[in-house]
Short mmCIF file of C-alpha atoms and ligand atoms in Angstrom, two decimals:
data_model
loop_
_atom_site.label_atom_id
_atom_site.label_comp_id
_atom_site.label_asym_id
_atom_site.label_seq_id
_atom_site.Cartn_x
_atom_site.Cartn_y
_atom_site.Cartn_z
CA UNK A 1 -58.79 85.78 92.97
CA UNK A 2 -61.55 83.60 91.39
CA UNK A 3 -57.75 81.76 89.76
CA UNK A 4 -56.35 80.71 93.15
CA UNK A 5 -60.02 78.95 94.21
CA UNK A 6 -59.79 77.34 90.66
CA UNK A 7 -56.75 76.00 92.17
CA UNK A 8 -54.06 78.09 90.10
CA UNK A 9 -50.77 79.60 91.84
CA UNK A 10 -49.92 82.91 91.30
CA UNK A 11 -46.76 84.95 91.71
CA UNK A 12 -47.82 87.58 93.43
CA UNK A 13 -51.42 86.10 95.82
CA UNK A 14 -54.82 88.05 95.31
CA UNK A 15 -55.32 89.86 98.60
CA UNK A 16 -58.26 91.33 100.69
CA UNK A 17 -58.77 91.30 104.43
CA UNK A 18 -60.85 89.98 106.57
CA UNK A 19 -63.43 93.17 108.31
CA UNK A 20 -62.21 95.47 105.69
CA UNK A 21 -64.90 97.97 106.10
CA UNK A 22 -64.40 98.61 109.47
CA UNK A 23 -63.83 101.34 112.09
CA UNK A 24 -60.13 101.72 111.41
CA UNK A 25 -61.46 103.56 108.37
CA UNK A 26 -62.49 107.27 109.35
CA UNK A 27 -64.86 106.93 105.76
CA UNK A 28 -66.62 103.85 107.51
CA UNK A 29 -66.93 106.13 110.75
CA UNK A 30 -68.26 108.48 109.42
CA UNK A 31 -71.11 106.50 107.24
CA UNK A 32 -71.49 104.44 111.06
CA UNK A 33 -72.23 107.23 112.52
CA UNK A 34 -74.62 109.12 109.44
CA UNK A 35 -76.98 105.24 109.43
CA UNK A 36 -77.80 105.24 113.10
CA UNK A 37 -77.32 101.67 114.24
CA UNK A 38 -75.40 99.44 112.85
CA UNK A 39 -77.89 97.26 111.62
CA UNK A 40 -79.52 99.90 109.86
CA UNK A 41 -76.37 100.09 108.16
CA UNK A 42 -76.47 96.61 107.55
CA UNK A 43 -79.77 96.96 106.00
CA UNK A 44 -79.66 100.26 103.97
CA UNK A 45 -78.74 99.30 100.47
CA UNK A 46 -77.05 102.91 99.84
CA UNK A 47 -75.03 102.76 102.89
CA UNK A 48 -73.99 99.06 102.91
CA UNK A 49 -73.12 99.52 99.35
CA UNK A 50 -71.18 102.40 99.99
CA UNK A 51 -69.11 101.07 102.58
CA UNK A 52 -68.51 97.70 101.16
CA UNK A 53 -66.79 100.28 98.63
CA UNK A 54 -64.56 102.18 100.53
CA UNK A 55 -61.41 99.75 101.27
CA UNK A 56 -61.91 99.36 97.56
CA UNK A 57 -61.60 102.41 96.64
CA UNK A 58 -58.84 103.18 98.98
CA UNK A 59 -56.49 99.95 98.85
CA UNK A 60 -57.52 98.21 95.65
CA UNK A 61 -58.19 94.87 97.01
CA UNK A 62 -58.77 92.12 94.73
CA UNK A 63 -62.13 91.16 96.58
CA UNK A 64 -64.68 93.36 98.07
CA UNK A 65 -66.66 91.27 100.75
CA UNK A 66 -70.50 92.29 101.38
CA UNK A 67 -71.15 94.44 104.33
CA UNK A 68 -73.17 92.89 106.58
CA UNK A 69 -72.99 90.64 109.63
CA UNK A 70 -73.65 87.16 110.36
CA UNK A 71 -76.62 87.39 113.08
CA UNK A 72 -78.90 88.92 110.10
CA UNK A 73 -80.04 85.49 109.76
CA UNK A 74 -80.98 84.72 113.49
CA UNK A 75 -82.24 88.63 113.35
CA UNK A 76 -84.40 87.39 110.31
CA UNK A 77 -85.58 84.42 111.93
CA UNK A 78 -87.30 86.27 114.32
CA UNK A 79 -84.79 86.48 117.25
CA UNK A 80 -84.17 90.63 117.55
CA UNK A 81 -80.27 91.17 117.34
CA UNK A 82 -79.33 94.84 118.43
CA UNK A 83 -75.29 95.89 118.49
CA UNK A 84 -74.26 97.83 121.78
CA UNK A 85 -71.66 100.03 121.33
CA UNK A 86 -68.51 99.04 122.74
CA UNK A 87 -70.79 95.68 123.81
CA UNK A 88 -70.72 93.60 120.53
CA UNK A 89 -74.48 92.16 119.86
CA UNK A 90 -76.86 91.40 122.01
CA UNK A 91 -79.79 88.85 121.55
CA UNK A 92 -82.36 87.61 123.85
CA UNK A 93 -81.00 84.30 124.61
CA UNK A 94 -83.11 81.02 123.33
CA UNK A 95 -84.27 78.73 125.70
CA UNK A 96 -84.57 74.77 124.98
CA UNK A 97 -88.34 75.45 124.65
CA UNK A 98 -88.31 77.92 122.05
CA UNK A 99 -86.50 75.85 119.68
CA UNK A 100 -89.42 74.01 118.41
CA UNK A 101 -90.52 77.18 117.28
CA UNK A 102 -87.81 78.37 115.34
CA UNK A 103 -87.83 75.57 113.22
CA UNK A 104 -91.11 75.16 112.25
CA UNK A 105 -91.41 78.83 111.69
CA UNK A 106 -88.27 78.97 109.67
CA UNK A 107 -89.04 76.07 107.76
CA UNK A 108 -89.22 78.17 103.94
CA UNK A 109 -86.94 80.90 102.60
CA UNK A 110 -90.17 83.20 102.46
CA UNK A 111 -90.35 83.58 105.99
CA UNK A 112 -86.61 85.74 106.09
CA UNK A 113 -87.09 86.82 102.50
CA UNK A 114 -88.73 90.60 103.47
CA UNK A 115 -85.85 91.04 105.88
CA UNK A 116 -83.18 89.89 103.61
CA UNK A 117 -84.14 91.63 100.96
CA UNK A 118 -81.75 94.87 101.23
CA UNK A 119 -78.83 93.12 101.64
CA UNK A 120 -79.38 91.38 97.96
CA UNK A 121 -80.35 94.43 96.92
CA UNK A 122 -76.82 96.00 97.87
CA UNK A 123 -75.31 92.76 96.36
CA UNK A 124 -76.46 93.56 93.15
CA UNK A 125 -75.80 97.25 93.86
CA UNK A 126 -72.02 96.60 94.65
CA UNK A 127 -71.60 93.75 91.79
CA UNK A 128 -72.41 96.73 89.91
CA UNK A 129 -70.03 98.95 91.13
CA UNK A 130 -66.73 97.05 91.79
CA UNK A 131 -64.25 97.00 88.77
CA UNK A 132 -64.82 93.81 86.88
CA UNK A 133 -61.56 92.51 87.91
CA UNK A 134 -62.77 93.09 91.77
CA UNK A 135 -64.14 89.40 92.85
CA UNK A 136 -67.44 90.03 95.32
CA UNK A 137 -67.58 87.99 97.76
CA UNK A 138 -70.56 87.10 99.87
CA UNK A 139 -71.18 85.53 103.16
CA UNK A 140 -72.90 84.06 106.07
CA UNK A 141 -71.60 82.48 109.79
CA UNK A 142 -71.61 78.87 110.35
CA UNK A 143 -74.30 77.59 112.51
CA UNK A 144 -72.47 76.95 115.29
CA UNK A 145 -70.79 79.98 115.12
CA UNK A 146 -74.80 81.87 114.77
CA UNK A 147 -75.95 79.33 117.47
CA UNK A 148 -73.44 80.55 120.30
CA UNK A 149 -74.82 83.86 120.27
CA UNK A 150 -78.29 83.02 119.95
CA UNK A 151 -77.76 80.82 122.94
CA UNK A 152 -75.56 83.21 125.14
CA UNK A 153 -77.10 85.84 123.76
CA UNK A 154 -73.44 87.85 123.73
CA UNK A 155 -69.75 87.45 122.89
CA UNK A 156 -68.14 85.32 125.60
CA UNK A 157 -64.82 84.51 125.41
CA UNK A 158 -65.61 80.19 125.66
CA UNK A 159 -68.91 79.68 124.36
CA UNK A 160 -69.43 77.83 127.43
CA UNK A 161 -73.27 78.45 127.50
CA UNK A 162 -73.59 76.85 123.73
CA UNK A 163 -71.35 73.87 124.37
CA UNK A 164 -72.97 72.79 127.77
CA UNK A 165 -76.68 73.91 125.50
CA UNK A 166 -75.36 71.43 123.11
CA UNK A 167 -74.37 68.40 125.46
CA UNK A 168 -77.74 69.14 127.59
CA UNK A 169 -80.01 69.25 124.74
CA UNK A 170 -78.54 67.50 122.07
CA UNK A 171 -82.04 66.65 119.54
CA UNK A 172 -82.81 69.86 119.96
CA UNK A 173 -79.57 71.70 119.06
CA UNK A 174 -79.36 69.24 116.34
CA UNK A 175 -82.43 70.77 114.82
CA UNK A 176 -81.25 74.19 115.37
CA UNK A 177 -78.04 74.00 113.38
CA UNK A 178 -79.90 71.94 110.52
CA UNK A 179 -82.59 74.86 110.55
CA UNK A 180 -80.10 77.53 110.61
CA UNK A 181 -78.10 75.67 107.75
CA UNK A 182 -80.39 75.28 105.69
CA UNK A 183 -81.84 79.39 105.42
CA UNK A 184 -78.41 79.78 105.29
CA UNK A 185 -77.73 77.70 102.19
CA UNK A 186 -81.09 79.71 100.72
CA UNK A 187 -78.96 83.04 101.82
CA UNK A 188 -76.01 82.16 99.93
CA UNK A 189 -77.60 81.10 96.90
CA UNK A 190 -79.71 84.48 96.80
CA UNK A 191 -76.07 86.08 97.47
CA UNK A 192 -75.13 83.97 94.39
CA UNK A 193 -77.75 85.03 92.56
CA UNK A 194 -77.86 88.52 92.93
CA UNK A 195 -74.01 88.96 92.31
CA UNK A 196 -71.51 87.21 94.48
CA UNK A 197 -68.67 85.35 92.86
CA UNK A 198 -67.70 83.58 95.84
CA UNK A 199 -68.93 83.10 99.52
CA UNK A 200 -67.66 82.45 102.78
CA UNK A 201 -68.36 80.86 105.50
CA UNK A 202 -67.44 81.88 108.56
CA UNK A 203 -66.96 79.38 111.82
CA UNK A 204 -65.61 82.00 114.26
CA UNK A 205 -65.83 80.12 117.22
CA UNK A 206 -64.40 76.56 115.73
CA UNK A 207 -61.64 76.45 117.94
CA UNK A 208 -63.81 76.01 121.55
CA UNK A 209 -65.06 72.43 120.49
CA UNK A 210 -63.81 68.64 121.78
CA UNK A 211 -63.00 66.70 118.68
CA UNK A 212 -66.54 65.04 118.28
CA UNK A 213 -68.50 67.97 119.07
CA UNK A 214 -66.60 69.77 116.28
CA UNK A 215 -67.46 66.93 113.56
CA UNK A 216 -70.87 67.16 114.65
CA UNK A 217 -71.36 70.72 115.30
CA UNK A 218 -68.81 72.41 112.80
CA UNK A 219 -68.08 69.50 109.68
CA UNK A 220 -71.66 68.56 109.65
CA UNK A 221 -73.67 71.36 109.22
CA UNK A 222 -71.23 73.22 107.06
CA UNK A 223 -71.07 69.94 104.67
CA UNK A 224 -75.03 70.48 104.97
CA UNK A 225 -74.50 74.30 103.41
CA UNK A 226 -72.21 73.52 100.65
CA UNK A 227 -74.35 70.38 99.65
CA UNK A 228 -77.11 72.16 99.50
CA UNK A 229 -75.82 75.67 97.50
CA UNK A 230 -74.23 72.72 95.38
CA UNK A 231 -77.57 70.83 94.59
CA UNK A 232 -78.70 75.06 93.31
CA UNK A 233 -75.50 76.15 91.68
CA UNK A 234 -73.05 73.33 91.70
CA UNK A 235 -70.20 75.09 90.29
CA UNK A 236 -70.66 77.40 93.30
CA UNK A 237 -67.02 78.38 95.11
CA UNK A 238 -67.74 78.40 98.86
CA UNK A 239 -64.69 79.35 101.41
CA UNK A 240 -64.40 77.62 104.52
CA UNK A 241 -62.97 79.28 107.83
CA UNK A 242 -63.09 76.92 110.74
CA UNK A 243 -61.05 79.84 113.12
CA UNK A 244 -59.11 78.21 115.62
CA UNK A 245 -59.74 74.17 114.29
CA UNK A 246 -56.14 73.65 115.14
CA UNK A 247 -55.05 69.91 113.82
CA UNK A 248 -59.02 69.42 112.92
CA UNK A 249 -58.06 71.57 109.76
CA UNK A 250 -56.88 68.04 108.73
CA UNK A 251 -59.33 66.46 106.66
CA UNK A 252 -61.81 69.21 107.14
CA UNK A 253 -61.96 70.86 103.15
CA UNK A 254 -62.18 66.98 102.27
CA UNK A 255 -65.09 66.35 104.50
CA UNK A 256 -67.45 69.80 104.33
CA UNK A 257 -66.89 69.78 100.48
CA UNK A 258 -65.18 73.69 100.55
CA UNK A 259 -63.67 75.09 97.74
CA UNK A 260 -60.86 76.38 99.72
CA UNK A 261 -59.89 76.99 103.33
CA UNK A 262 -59.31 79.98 105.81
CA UNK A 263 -56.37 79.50 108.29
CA UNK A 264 -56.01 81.55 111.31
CA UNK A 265 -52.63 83.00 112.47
CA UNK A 266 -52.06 79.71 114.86
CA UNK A 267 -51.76 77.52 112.08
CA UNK A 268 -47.85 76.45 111.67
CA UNK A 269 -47.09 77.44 108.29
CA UNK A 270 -45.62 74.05 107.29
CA UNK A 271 -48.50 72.26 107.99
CA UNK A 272 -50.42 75.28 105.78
CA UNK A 273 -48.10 73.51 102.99
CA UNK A 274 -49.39 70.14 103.62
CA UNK A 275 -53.28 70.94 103.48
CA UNK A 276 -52.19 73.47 100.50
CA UNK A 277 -51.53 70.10 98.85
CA UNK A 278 -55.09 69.93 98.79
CA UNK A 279 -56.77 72.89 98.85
CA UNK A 280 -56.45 76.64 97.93
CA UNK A 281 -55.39 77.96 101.30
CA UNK A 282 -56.45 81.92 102.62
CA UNK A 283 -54.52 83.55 105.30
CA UNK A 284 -53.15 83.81 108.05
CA UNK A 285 -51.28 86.81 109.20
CA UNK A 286 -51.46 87.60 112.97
CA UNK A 287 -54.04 91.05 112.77
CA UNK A 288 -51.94 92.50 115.72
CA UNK A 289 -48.86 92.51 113.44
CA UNK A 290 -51.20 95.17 111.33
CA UNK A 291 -51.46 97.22 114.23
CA UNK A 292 -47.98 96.71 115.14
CA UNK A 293 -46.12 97.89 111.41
CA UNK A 294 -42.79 97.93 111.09
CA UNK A 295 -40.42 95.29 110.25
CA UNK A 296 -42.68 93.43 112.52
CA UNK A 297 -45.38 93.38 109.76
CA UNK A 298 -42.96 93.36 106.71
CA UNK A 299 -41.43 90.09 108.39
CA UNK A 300 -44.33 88.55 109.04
CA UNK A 301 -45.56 89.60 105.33
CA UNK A 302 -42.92 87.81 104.35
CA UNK A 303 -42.69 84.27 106.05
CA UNK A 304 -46.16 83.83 104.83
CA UNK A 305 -45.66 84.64 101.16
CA UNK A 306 -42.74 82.39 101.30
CA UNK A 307 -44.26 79.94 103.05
CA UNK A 308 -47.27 79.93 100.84
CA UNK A 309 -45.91 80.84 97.58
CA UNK A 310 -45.70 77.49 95.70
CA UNK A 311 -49.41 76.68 96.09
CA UNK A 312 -52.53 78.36 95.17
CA UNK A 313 -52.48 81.41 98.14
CA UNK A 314 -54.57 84.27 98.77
CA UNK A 315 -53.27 86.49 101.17
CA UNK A 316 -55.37 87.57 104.16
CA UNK A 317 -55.16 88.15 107.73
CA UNK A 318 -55.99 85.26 110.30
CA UNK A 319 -58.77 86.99 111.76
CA UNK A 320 -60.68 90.38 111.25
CA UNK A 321 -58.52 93.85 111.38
CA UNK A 322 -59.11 95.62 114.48
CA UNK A 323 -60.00 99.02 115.18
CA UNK A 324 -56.93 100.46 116.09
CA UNK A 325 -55.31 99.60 113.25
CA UNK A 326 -53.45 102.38 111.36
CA UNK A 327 -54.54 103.20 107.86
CA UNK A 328 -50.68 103.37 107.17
CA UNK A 329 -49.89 99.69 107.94
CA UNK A 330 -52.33 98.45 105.51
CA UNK A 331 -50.86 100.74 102.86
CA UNK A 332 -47.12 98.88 104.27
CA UNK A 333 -48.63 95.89 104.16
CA UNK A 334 -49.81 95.83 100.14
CA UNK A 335 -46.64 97.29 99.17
CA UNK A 336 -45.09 94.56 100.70
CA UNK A 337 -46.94 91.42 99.39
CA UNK A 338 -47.36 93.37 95.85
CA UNK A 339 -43.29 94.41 95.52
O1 CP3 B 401 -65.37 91.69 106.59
C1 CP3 B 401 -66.06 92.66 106.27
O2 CP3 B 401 -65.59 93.79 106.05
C2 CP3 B 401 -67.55 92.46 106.08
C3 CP3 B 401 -68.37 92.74 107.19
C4 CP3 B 401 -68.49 91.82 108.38
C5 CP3 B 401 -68.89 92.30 109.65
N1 CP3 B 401 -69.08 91.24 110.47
C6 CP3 B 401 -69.10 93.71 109.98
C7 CP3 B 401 -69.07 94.13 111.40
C8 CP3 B 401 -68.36 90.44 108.47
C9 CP3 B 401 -67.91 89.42 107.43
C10 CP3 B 401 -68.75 90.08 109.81
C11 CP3 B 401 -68.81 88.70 110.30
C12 CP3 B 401 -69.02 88.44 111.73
N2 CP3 B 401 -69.86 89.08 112.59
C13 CP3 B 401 -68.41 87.39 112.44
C14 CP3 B 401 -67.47 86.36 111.83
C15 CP3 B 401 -66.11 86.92 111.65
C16 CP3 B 401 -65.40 87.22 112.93
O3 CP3 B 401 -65.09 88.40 113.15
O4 CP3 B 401 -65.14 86.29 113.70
C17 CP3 B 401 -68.87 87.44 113.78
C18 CP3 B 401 -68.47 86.52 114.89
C19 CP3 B 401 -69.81 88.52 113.85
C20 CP3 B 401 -70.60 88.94 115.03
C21 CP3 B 401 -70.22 90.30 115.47
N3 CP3 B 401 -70.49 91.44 114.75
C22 CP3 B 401 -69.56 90.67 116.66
C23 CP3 B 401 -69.09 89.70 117.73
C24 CP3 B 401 -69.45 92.05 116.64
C25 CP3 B 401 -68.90 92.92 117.73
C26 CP3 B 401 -67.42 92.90 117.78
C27 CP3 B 401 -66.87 94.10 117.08
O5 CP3 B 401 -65.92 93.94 116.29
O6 CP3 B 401 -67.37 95.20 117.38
C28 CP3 B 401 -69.98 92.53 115.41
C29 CP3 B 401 -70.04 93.91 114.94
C30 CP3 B 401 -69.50 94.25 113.60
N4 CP3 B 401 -69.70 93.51 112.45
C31 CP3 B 401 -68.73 95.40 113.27
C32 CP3 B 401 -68.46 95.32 111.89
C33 CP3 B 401 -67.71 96.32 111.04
C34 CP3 B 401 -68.34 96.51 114.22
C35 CP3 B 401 -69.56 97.25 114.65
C36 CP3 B 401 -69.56 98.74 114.43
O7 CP3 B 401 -69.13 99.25 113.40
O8 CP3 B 401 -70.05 99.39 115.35
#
């Protein structure tokens, strides 16, 4: 995979998926359940090893992406995440006043270092593991993606608190996003460090944004990461998904500095071609046709390997798998894109 970010085109596109260690797998259930909560999954080197593993193992993707989550860095930073089942996370949500705070007690690496610490351990623990060929990829959320649930405190479906946050309190939210960039940036290069050949970075809730807010709140302070991992490891390969940036995918590897880009399942294929011009493109098959199968799936398979074919590809969904998912589709899937 490391080929396609290096800008080469290949026959046949490297492929992993997006939440491949997931609940669709009864081996990940059965871990889930064995860990407790699902951060102590998260932070269990053993576990988190083993079930960044398992799609491995079972589907022999050509990356294995950490197991974690992106609110271990607002969770680090002091501001207690817990997951509710059937709930998504929960947070106590941050007030205006408390932001002063954050920053100035976030201001080094050392003060999420003791927290973080598993999850490089496991890095190194899975770097270790994965067949050399197997490219490891590590992670963290964009901080506007991290800030809408720090601000809500839960999934919405609009990120309505976080946007009207933003336009209320606009110095302040500022300095959030720069504080949680930059720990970020520390987080990746540690993920570097300890074994990752690759990182992404995820801007889940891109798509919910008016045009400026999304230069200021989505192109700025991911630029900010990849400057910053650059300025530590400047060869560094950093993937960029913006989910839902609709025509701001335009311009946006150009501006943030990404090594390649993540298109959800909205983006028109043709204009996938154009920005493939640019940049190595990852993506974008709708997740329901997963769960659907069929020549559903093997169609869809298809129009984006076509489409997508003549550039540098790697093949991925357009947004995580879900649980229902059958184990058998994913095995359809592979046979399809691999002939
Ligand atoms: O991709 C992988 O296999 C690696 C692991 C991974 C998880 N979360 C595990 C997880 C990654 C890369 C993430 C990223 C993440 N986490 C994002 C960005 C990607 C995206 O999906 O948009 C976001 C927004 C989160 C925050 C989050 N974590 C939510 C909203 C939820 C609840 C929704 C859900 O799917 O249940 C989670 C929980 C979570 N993170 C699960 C997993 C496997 C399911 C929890 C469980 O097993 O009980």
């Amino acid at each position: 995979m490391i080929g396609v970010l290096d800008g080469q085109r290949y026959e046949i596109p490297p492929v992993w998926i997006m939440r491949q260690a997931g609940r669709y797998l009864p081996e990940y259930r059965k871990c889930r359940k064995k860990a407790g909560s699902f951060l102590d999954l998260c932070y269990t080197p053993e576990y988190a090893i083993e079930v960044t593993l398992q799609p491995i193992r079972r589907f022999g993707f050509d990356a294995s992406i950490l197991f974690s989550d992106i609110l271990v860095i607002p969770d680090a930073m002091g501001r207690k995440v817990r997951f509710e089942e059937g709930r998504g996370p929960v947070l106590e949500p941050i007030g205006v006043e408390e932001i002063e705070g954050l920053v100035s007690g976030n201001r080094e690496w050392g003060a999420l270092e003791e927290r973080l610490q598993p999850v490089l351990e496991a890095v190194g623990g899975i770097r270790a593991a994965l067949p050399e060929e197997t490219t490891l990829l590590g992670f963290c959320g964009a901080p506007w993606t991290v800030a809408t649930y720090m601000i809500a405190g839960h999934s919405t479906s609009d990120q309505a608190p976080a946007r009207l946050f933003a336009h209320r309190h606009e110095k302040a939210f500022e300095a959030m996003l720069n504080a949680l960039a930059d720990r970020s940036a520390d987080y990746l290069v540690h993920q570097l460090q300890a074994g990752a050949d690759a990182v992404q970075i995820f801007d889940s809730w891109a798509g919910v944004l008016d045009p400026g807010s999304f230069e200021e709140y989505c192109v700025r302070p991911v630029k900010r990461i990849v400057d910053s991992v650059r300025e530590r490891i400047p060869k560094a390969r950093i993937i960029a998904f913006p989910k839902g940036a609709g025509l701001n995918y335009e311009g946006y590897a150009a501006k943030t500095g990404a090594t390649a880009i993540g298109l959800d399942w909205t983006v028109p294929l043709d204009f996938a071609q154009s920005l493939q011009k640019e940049v190595p493109v990852q993506g974008n098959l709708d997740p329901t046709l997963l769960v659907a199968g069929g020549r559903a799936l093997d169609e869809g398979v298809d129009r984006v390997c076509n489409a997508l074919s003549g550039g540098p590809h790697i093949f991925n969904l357009g947004h995580g798998i879900t649980p229902d998912t059958p184990v058998a589709h994913v095995e359809q899937m592979l046979a399809r894109i691999r002939g």
